[in-house]
Amino acid sequence: MTNQESLESYLNGSKKQLDFTWEVKANDRAYHKQFKKRVAFCLTRKKYEDNAIKTAKYNALTFLPLNLYEQFHRLANLYFLFVILLQTIPEISTLPWFTLLLPLSCLLLLRGLRDLIDDIARHRSDWMINNRPCEILVGKSFSWKKWRDICVGDIVCLHKDSFVPADLLLLSSSEPSSLCYVETADIDGETNLKFRQALLVTHQELVSEASMAAFDGKVTCEEPNSRMHSFIGTLEWRGEKYSLDTEKILLRGCRIRNTETCYGLVIYAGLDSKIMKNCGKIKMKKTKLDRLMDRLVILIFVMLVITSFCLAFAAGFWAVKFHVEHSYLSALYVGTSPAEQAFFAFWGFMILLSIIIPMSMYITFEFIYMVNSYFIDWDLEMYYPAKDTPAKARSTSLNDQLGQIEYIFSDKTGTLTQNIMTFKKCCINGIIYGSANGENKPSVLNYPKASMSWNPYVDRMAEFHDPVLLETVLRNDDLVVREFLRLLALCHTVMVEEKDSELAGQLVYQAASPDEEALVMAARNLGYVFLSRTQDTITLSELGTERTYSVLAMLDFNSVRKRMSILVRDPEGKIRLYTKGADVVILERLHEDGPATAFTQLALDSFAEETLRTLCLACKEVKEEDYAEWSKKHHEASVLLQNRAQELDKVYEEIEQDLQLLGATAIEDKLQDGVPETIQLLKKGNIKVWVLTGDKQETAVNIGFACRLLSDDMQILDEKEICEMLEACWVSHNNLASSGERLCQSQPRSGVLHQRKMALVVTGDFLEKILGTGEKVKRKEGFWTWLACCKAQTQPVADSSVEKAFVDLATSCQAVICCRVTPKQKALVVQLVKRHRSAITLAIGDGANDVNMIKTADIGVGISGQEGMQAVQCSDYALAQFRYLQRLLLVHGRWSYLRICKFLRYFFYKTFAGMMVQIWFAFYSGFTAQPLYEGWFLALYNVFYTAYPVLSMGLMEQDVSAEKSLQLPELYTVGQRDELFNYRVFCVTLLHGTVTSLGSFYIALWAFEDRAGSRVVGDYQSFAVTVATSAFLSVIAEIIMDIKFWTVLTFLTIAGSLIFFCLFSFLTQNFPAFREAPTIFRFPNASQNALTDPYVLAIVLLCVVVNTIPSLTIRLLRVITGAGTIQDKISSRDIRVAESTVELKSHFRRGSLQRRSSYAFSHKEGYADLITRGASLRMKGSRSRGPVNAGSYQSILLPTREGAASSPSVFLKEYN
């Protein structure tokens, strides 16, 4: 197959085309009810979902069967159920059947209650959401209903500050041109406003409830999908078709802002809405140790079967030999052959040895998990007093996995950053203003009121203040400073409102992006106050003097132009162009490079070192004749029907030349406290941090530098380089497929690339093309041709190979940032790393767009921020700040992993040490599956005698303190490498327990030789007590030697175990109890007879000493060789750790002057057009959308994001 054929095959056939079969008819519920879709076989359900959401796993009918089904997915539970069934057979039962049924029932009940409590919380959340009020058009008027009552095709009425209940087609609103402002904080964490606009036909026609009720339009669009930023459809009404796109859609979860009323047609409801399609399903998460335990249960069961079979085989041979040698006892064996005896012996040993996997271990497991979760909840170091928010462990079964994280996938906005922009510095005419590094200059708030009396609009909470600049501004003799501040106050798309207040001049700005608001606020605090705007004027207060500028044109920002300009006529009649944008586009459009230009470039380098977001500012004066000529071209381009945007860009380019540089601004995108330090610590702990964000690439990269995820010594790979490397990986994979080598090891330029650190920065579109994570974008050149050819040959194999190549490349980089990714793409990236790296992953986010990622990762952490609680409700752990993640992982996670591993190791050890004696006893009891120990010892050994010391180890054990854990993050790698509990550790534990059981049994057997006499202790019961006591004390001694962190609880548990052993031995081995129930209490006075004999005590002491010698020897060798002594490592590194800690807290400076152009724009294109058309300006006294009468002036109301419905309005004059 040729490359071209493969390409066509791939592009034409490998991806399913969009199905435009979703039909929505307005005000016609009966139409939608007739449609059904097949679910499975002949089962069908309604095609159009209602608006009720169901995120809970169970209901009243399904809880019991589904929960039991999930619980019996644990192999240990199946094993216990199997043994219980065996115990119900009298012929082979060696223990009462209820001895295992009761613990298993308790275990299932505890886990079931935990799951029930979690699901009740989900039901409560669903109920609260489904019962939110909403106005629905019923008949001829709107009536208040619940969200759950909404159906596809309904028309709903939404008011200011209300949430959008379903995915709606915007029909009209109270704003001019039916604009609707929405905030998507609950979806993507962005707090800046976005606008949506209805079709002109619905805006003009649907002006009353009667017209809404008569509306019978039909929407045809794509089937429900997870593409948040894509919508394609048409509206058919009155014989006409109208195109629909995402700009006309209100997504569920958005919040209406600055719009008193809007109306929408429900397109997707409930689980069909885009945000719910991105949420993913609730998955039962199991830790790595859980999965290992399942495999160990299988291994132990196989060992148990083999051992029982061998012993049963021996029982058969022994029966044959016994029949031959003792034929006079043949009457006892009538009707029972040796084969039958072997068969019954097999099942008897299966039951007798089943306690090698003790059920008490799993019950204790759950208790340890629960208490360690409480330790997280109670940790005051993770308490955030500003919001009175503690850390919360919402899942109690994943604590140990917190100590094994290898990859962290983090959202940006609201997780790493506060989404608050602060004006920090500026450079005007080559001079830098603003606080220097490490200086704390006084804020405006600290200055006397008299010093700021000239500016009643000053924001007294502003952080930026420079006395030198303020003095220059007040002198008003520097033209460049004046033009610089004037540009900040003029060149923007900010809206303004004046609030009624006791203090005059309380202006509230509403910006499409927080960057613009920060710039306008900076100009305002320096005396250049943006007061009001109309369709064609902007009014400023310049040092107390009002000046009105006529707006001739606004040249809007877009991601290609990377700049915005405004053409104004000042009160003196001069025409001036003010431009702001990224340095790379402004500097190349300057009239000439002067000294100020060189100083500004150095200032930009300095700002970049501090990871500030920069903009260059420039202006020029435009002659009247030049403007007249340009205005003609602008008008001609603006009325074109084809290629309008491209022609407008050319016209804009023509006038944005020969600019005079004024200076540059530096804005800080505020990180949350402690983010850089946290990421540095996590990286030292060998944890890789990936940032997955819906924000644009420049912003994400800038944040990457700010939080120290990226550094100057990293090479940031662009898409072209990534394609070349992936293509090399593919060739290498094909050439070396049989070698099993890792992809991306043989690459061109690999020698160059691997000499320095690499960082990967990719976009969502790029991920779509490489991995097919979204809609197919067709490209037919370069890497895409190769990729298509690869995929067309063997689709599943090729897909996997390309994915693996990408993951190999990404994981070999020191940092990865994915920009403009959808919620589903975030989850797919996490899934890729889990699948191809088998790594333990953690996802952390704060918005609804992070829910799918949080559910997909092994551990999900929700930030309880200002963007809502969706992420927290779906998370396993909830934190108030990102910085608490270091303590959650490096302290609680590592401790939990250490405790659980030690708990498992010693629980298995004590079980093997005490219970494998049954196997050795079988060789001396005719392989009859007779228990050696008293029944009460078997029942209490794992419950009272040895459980508590191991439990205290699982609750309180620490190898180092919390402070040392944070100072030595390298210790965290122990969990990543599974060093503390794995197959090797299990085998060593098995061997250790076996040796201990052999020592306890055979030393006692050797000492209890056949002797006669009235005072000789040599009977079966005394022997059993001696072996039991030796095994018990050996286990206690081993635990005592291994405990590193002694507490009062540790002493109490060890003392309690010894007391319980003595107490229960007395209670179960006395003559009164034997007389009452001789079949239950079978060892009367056995311990008293044996343990009062000095000879037996000497045997017990000898057994304990011999059993502890191997452990003492190994520990001595470790001390001599210095291996495994963490305390020594800490002592040798204390000085270096202290130095690194000081350096970590110091100001981060980059050594290179390679400047990054992270320009301070984050709003979308289109706001300038809204303003120049007057589409965003409201008319006074009416919320109607009809034509406005022309008069001497029109009063215009500007929107604000201030949410209270009672917020006052200010009216501005527009002169015609």
CSV table of N, CA and C in Angstrom, one decimal, residues 595-656:
chain,number,residue,atom,x,y,z
A,595,PRO,N,17.6,54.5,21.7
A,595,PRO,CA,18.2,54.0,23.0
A,595,PRO,C,17.1,53.5,23.9
A,596,ALA,N,15.9,54.1,23.9
A,596,ALA,CA,14.8,53.6,24.7
A,596,ALA,C,14.4,52.2,24.3
A,597,THR,N,14.5,51.8,23.0
A,597,THR,CA,14.2,50.5,22.6
A,597,THR,C,15.1,49.5,23.2
A,598,ALA,N,16.4,49.7,23.2
A,598,ALA,CA,17.4,48.8,23.7
A,598,ALA,C,17.1,48.6,25.2
A,599,PHE,N,16.9,49.7,25.9
A,599,PHE,CA,16.6,49.6,27.4
A,599,PHE,C,15.3,48.9,27.6
A,600,THR,N,14.3,49.1,26.8
A,600,THR,CA,13.0,48.4,26.9
A,600,THR,C,13.2,46.9,26.7
A,601,GLN,N,14.1,46.5,25.8
A,601,GLN,CA,14.3,45.1,25.6
A,601,GLN,C,15.0,44.5,26.8
A,602,LEU,N,15.9,45.2,27.4
A,602,LEU,CA,16.6,44.7,28.6
A,602,LEU,C,15.5,44.6,29.7
A,603,ALA,N,14.6,45.6,29.8
A,603,ALA,CA,13.6,45.5,30.8
A,603,ALA,C,12.7,44.3,30.6
A,604,LEU,N,12.4,44.0,29.3
A,604,LEU,CA,11.6,42.8,29.0
A,604,LEU,C,12.3,41.5,29.4
A,605,ASP,N,13.6,41.5,29.2
A,605,ASP,CA,14.4,40.4,29.7
A,605,ASP,C,14.3,40.2,31.2
A,606,SER,N,14.4,41.4,31.9
A,606,SER,CA,14.3,41.3,33.3
A,606,SER,C,12.9,40.9,33.8
A,607,PHE,N,11.9,41.4,33.1
A,607,PHE,CA,10.5,40.9,33.5
A,607,PHE,C,10.4,39.5,33.2
A,608,ALA,N,10.9,39.0,32.1
A,608,ALA,CA,10.8,37.6,31.8
A,608,ALA,C,11.5,36.7,32.8
A,609,GLU,N,12.6,37.2,33.4
A,609,GLU,CA,13.3,36.4,34.4
A,609,GLU,C,12.4,36.2,35.6
A,610,GLU,N,11.6,37.2,35.9
A,610,GLU,CA,10.6,37.1,37.0
A,610,GLU,C,9.3,36.5,36.6
A,611,THR,N,9.3,35.9,35.4
A,611,THR,CA,8.1,35.2,34.9
A,611,THR,C,6.8,36.1,34.9
A,612,LEU,N,7.0,37.4,34.6
A,612,LEU,CA,5.9,38.3,34.5
A,612,LEU,C,5.3,38.3,33.0
A,613,ARG,N,4.1,38.5,32.9
A,613,ARG,CA,3.4,38.6,31.6
A,613,ARG,C,3.6,40.0,31.1
A,614,THR,N,4.2,40.1,29.9
A,614,THR,CA,4.5,41.4,29.4
A,614,THR,C,3.7,41.9,28.2
A,615,LEU,N,3.6,43.2,28.0
A,615,LEU,CA,3.0,43.8,26.8
A,615,LEU,C,3.9,45.0,26.4
A,616,CYS,N,4.1,45.2,25.2
A,616,CYS,CA,4.7,46.4,24.7
A,616,CYS,C,3.7,47.4,24.3
A,617,LEU,N,3.9,48.7,24.5
A,617,LEU,CA,3.0,49.7,24.2
A,617,LEU,C,3.6,50.7,23.2
A,618,ALA,N,2.9,51.1,22.2
A,618,ALA,CA,3.4,52.0,21.2
A,618,ALA,C,2.3,52.8,20.7
A,619,CYS,N,2.6,54.0,20.1
A,619,CYS,CA,1.6,54.8,19.5
A,619,CYS,C,2.2,55.6,18.3
A,620,LYS,N,1.4,56.3,17.6
A,620,LYS,CA,1.8,57.2,16.6
A,620,LYS,C,0.7,58.2,16.3
A,621,GLU,N,1.1,59.3,15.7
A,621,GLU,CA,0.1,60.3,15.2
A,621,GLU,C,-0.2,60.0,13.7
A,622,VAL,N,-1.5,60.0,13.4
A,622,VAL,CA,-1.9,59.7,12.0
A,622,VAL,C,-2.4,61.0,11.3
A,623,LYS,N,-1.9,61.2,10.2
A,623,LYS,CA,-2.3,62.4,9.4
A,623,LYS,C,-3.8,62.2,8.9
A,624,GLU,N,-4.5,63.3,8.7
A,624,GLU,CA,-5.8,63.3,8.3
A,624,GLU,C,-6.0,62.6,6.9
A,625,GLU,N,-5.1,63.0,6.0
A,625,GLU,CA,-5.2,62.4,4.7
A,625,GLU,C,-4.9,60.9,4.7
A,626,ASP,N,-4.0,60.5,5.6
A,626,ASP,CA,-3.7,59.0,5.7
A,626,ASP,C,-4.9,58.3,6.3
A,627,TYR,N,-5.5,59.0,7.3
A,627,TYR,CA,-6.6,58.3,7.9
A,627,TYR,C,-7.8,58.2,6.9
A,628,ALA,N,-8.0,59.2,6.1
A,628,ALA,CA,-9.1,59.2,5.1
A,628,ALA,C,-8.9,58.1,4.1
A,629,GLU,N,-7.7,57.9,3.7
A,629,GLU,CA,-7.4,56.8,2.7
A,629,GLU,C,-7.6,55.4,3.4
A,630,TRP,N,-7.0,55.4,4.6
A,630,TRP,CA,-7.1,54.1,5.3
A,630,TRP,C,-8.6,53.7,5.7
A,631,SER,N,-9.4,54.7,6.0
A,631,SER,CA,-10.7,54.5,6.4
A,631,SER,C,-11.5,53.9,5.3
A,632,LYS,N,-11.2,54.4,4.1
A,632,LYS,CA,-11.9,53.8,2.9
A,632,LYS,C,-11.6,52.3,2.8
A,633,LYS,N,-10.3,52.0,2.9
A,633,LYS,CA,-9.9,50.6,2.8
A,633,LYS,C,-10.6,49.7,3.9
A,634,HIS,N,-10.6,50.3,5.0
A,634,HIS,CA,-11.2,49.6,6.2
A,634,HIS,C,-12.7,49.3,5.9
A,635,HIS,N,-13.4,50.3,5.4
A,635,HIS,CA,-14.8,50.1,5.1
A,635,HIS,C,-15.0,49.1,4.0
A,636,GLU,N,-14.2,49.1,3.0
A,636,GLU,CA,-14.3,48.1,1.9
A,636,GLU,C,-14.1,46.7,2.4
A,637,ALA,N,-13.1,46.6,3.3
A,637,ALA,CA,-12.8,45.2,3.8
A,637,ALA,C,-13.9,44.8,4.8
A,638,SER,N,-14.5,45.7,5.5
A,638,SER,CA,-15.5,45.3,6.5
A,638,SER,C,-16.8,44.9,5.9
A,639,VAL,N,-17.0,45.2,4.6
A,639,VAL,CA,-18.3,44.8,4.0
A,639,VAL,C,-18.1,43.6,3.1
A,640,LEU,N,-16.9,43.0,3.0
A,640,LEU,CA,-16.7,41.9,2.1
A,640,LEU,C,-17.5,40.7,2.7
A,641,LEU,N,-18.0,39.8,1.8
A,641,LEU,CA,-18.7,38.6,2.1
A,641,LEU,C,-17.7,37.5,2.3
A,642,GLN,N,-16.6,37.5,1.6
A,642,GLN,CA,-15.6,36.4,1.6
A,642,GLN,C,-14.3,37.0,2.1
A,643,ASN,N,-13.6,36.2,2.8
A,643,ASN,CA,-12.2,36.5,3.3
A,643,ASN,C,-12.2,37.9,4.0
A,644,ARG,N,-13.3,38.2,4.7
A,644,ARG,CA,-13.3,39.5,5.4
A,644,ARG,C,-12.2,39.6,6.5
A,645,ALA,N,-12.1,38.5,7.3
A,645,ALA,CA,-11.1,38.6,8.4
A,645,ALA,C,-9.7,38.8,7.8
A,646,GLN,N,-9.3,38.1,6.8
A,646,GLN,CA,-8.0,38.2,6.2
A,646,GLN,C,-7.8,39.6,5.7
A,647,GLU,N,-8.7,40.1,5.0
A,647,GLU,CA,-8.6,41.5,4.4
A,647,GLU,C,-8.5,42.5,5.5
A,648,LEU,N,-9.3,42.4,6.5
A,648,LEU,CA,-9.2,43.3,7.6
A,648,LEU,C,-7.8,43.3,8.3
A,649,ASP,N,-7.3,42.1,8.4
A,649,ASP,CA,-5.9,42.0,9.0
A,649,ASP,C,-4.9,42.7,8.2
A,650,LYS,N,-5.1,42.6,6.8
A,650,LYS,CA,-4.2,43.4,6.0
A,650,LYS,C,-4.3,44.9,6.2
A,651,VAL,N,-5.5,45.3,6.3
A,651,VAL,CA,-5.8,46.7,6.5
A,651,VAL,C,-5.2,47.2,7.9
A,652,TYR,N,-5.4,46.4,8.9
A,652,TYR,CA,-4.8,46.7,10.2
A,652,TYR,C,-3.3,46.7,10.1
A,653,GLU,N,-2.7,45.8,9.4
A,653,GLU,CA,-1.3,45.7,9.3
A,653,GLU,C,-0.7,47.0,8.6
A,654,GLU,N,-1.5,47.6,7.7
A,654,GLU,CA,-1.0,48.7,7.0
A,654,GLU,C,-0.9,50.0,7.9
A,655,ILE,N,-1.8,50.2,8.8
A,655,ILE,CA,-1.7,51.3,9.7
A,655,ILE,C,-0.9,51.1,10.9
A,656,GLU,N,-0.7,49.9,11.3
A,656,GLU,CA,0.1,49.6,12.5
A,656,GLU,C,1.6,49.5,12.1
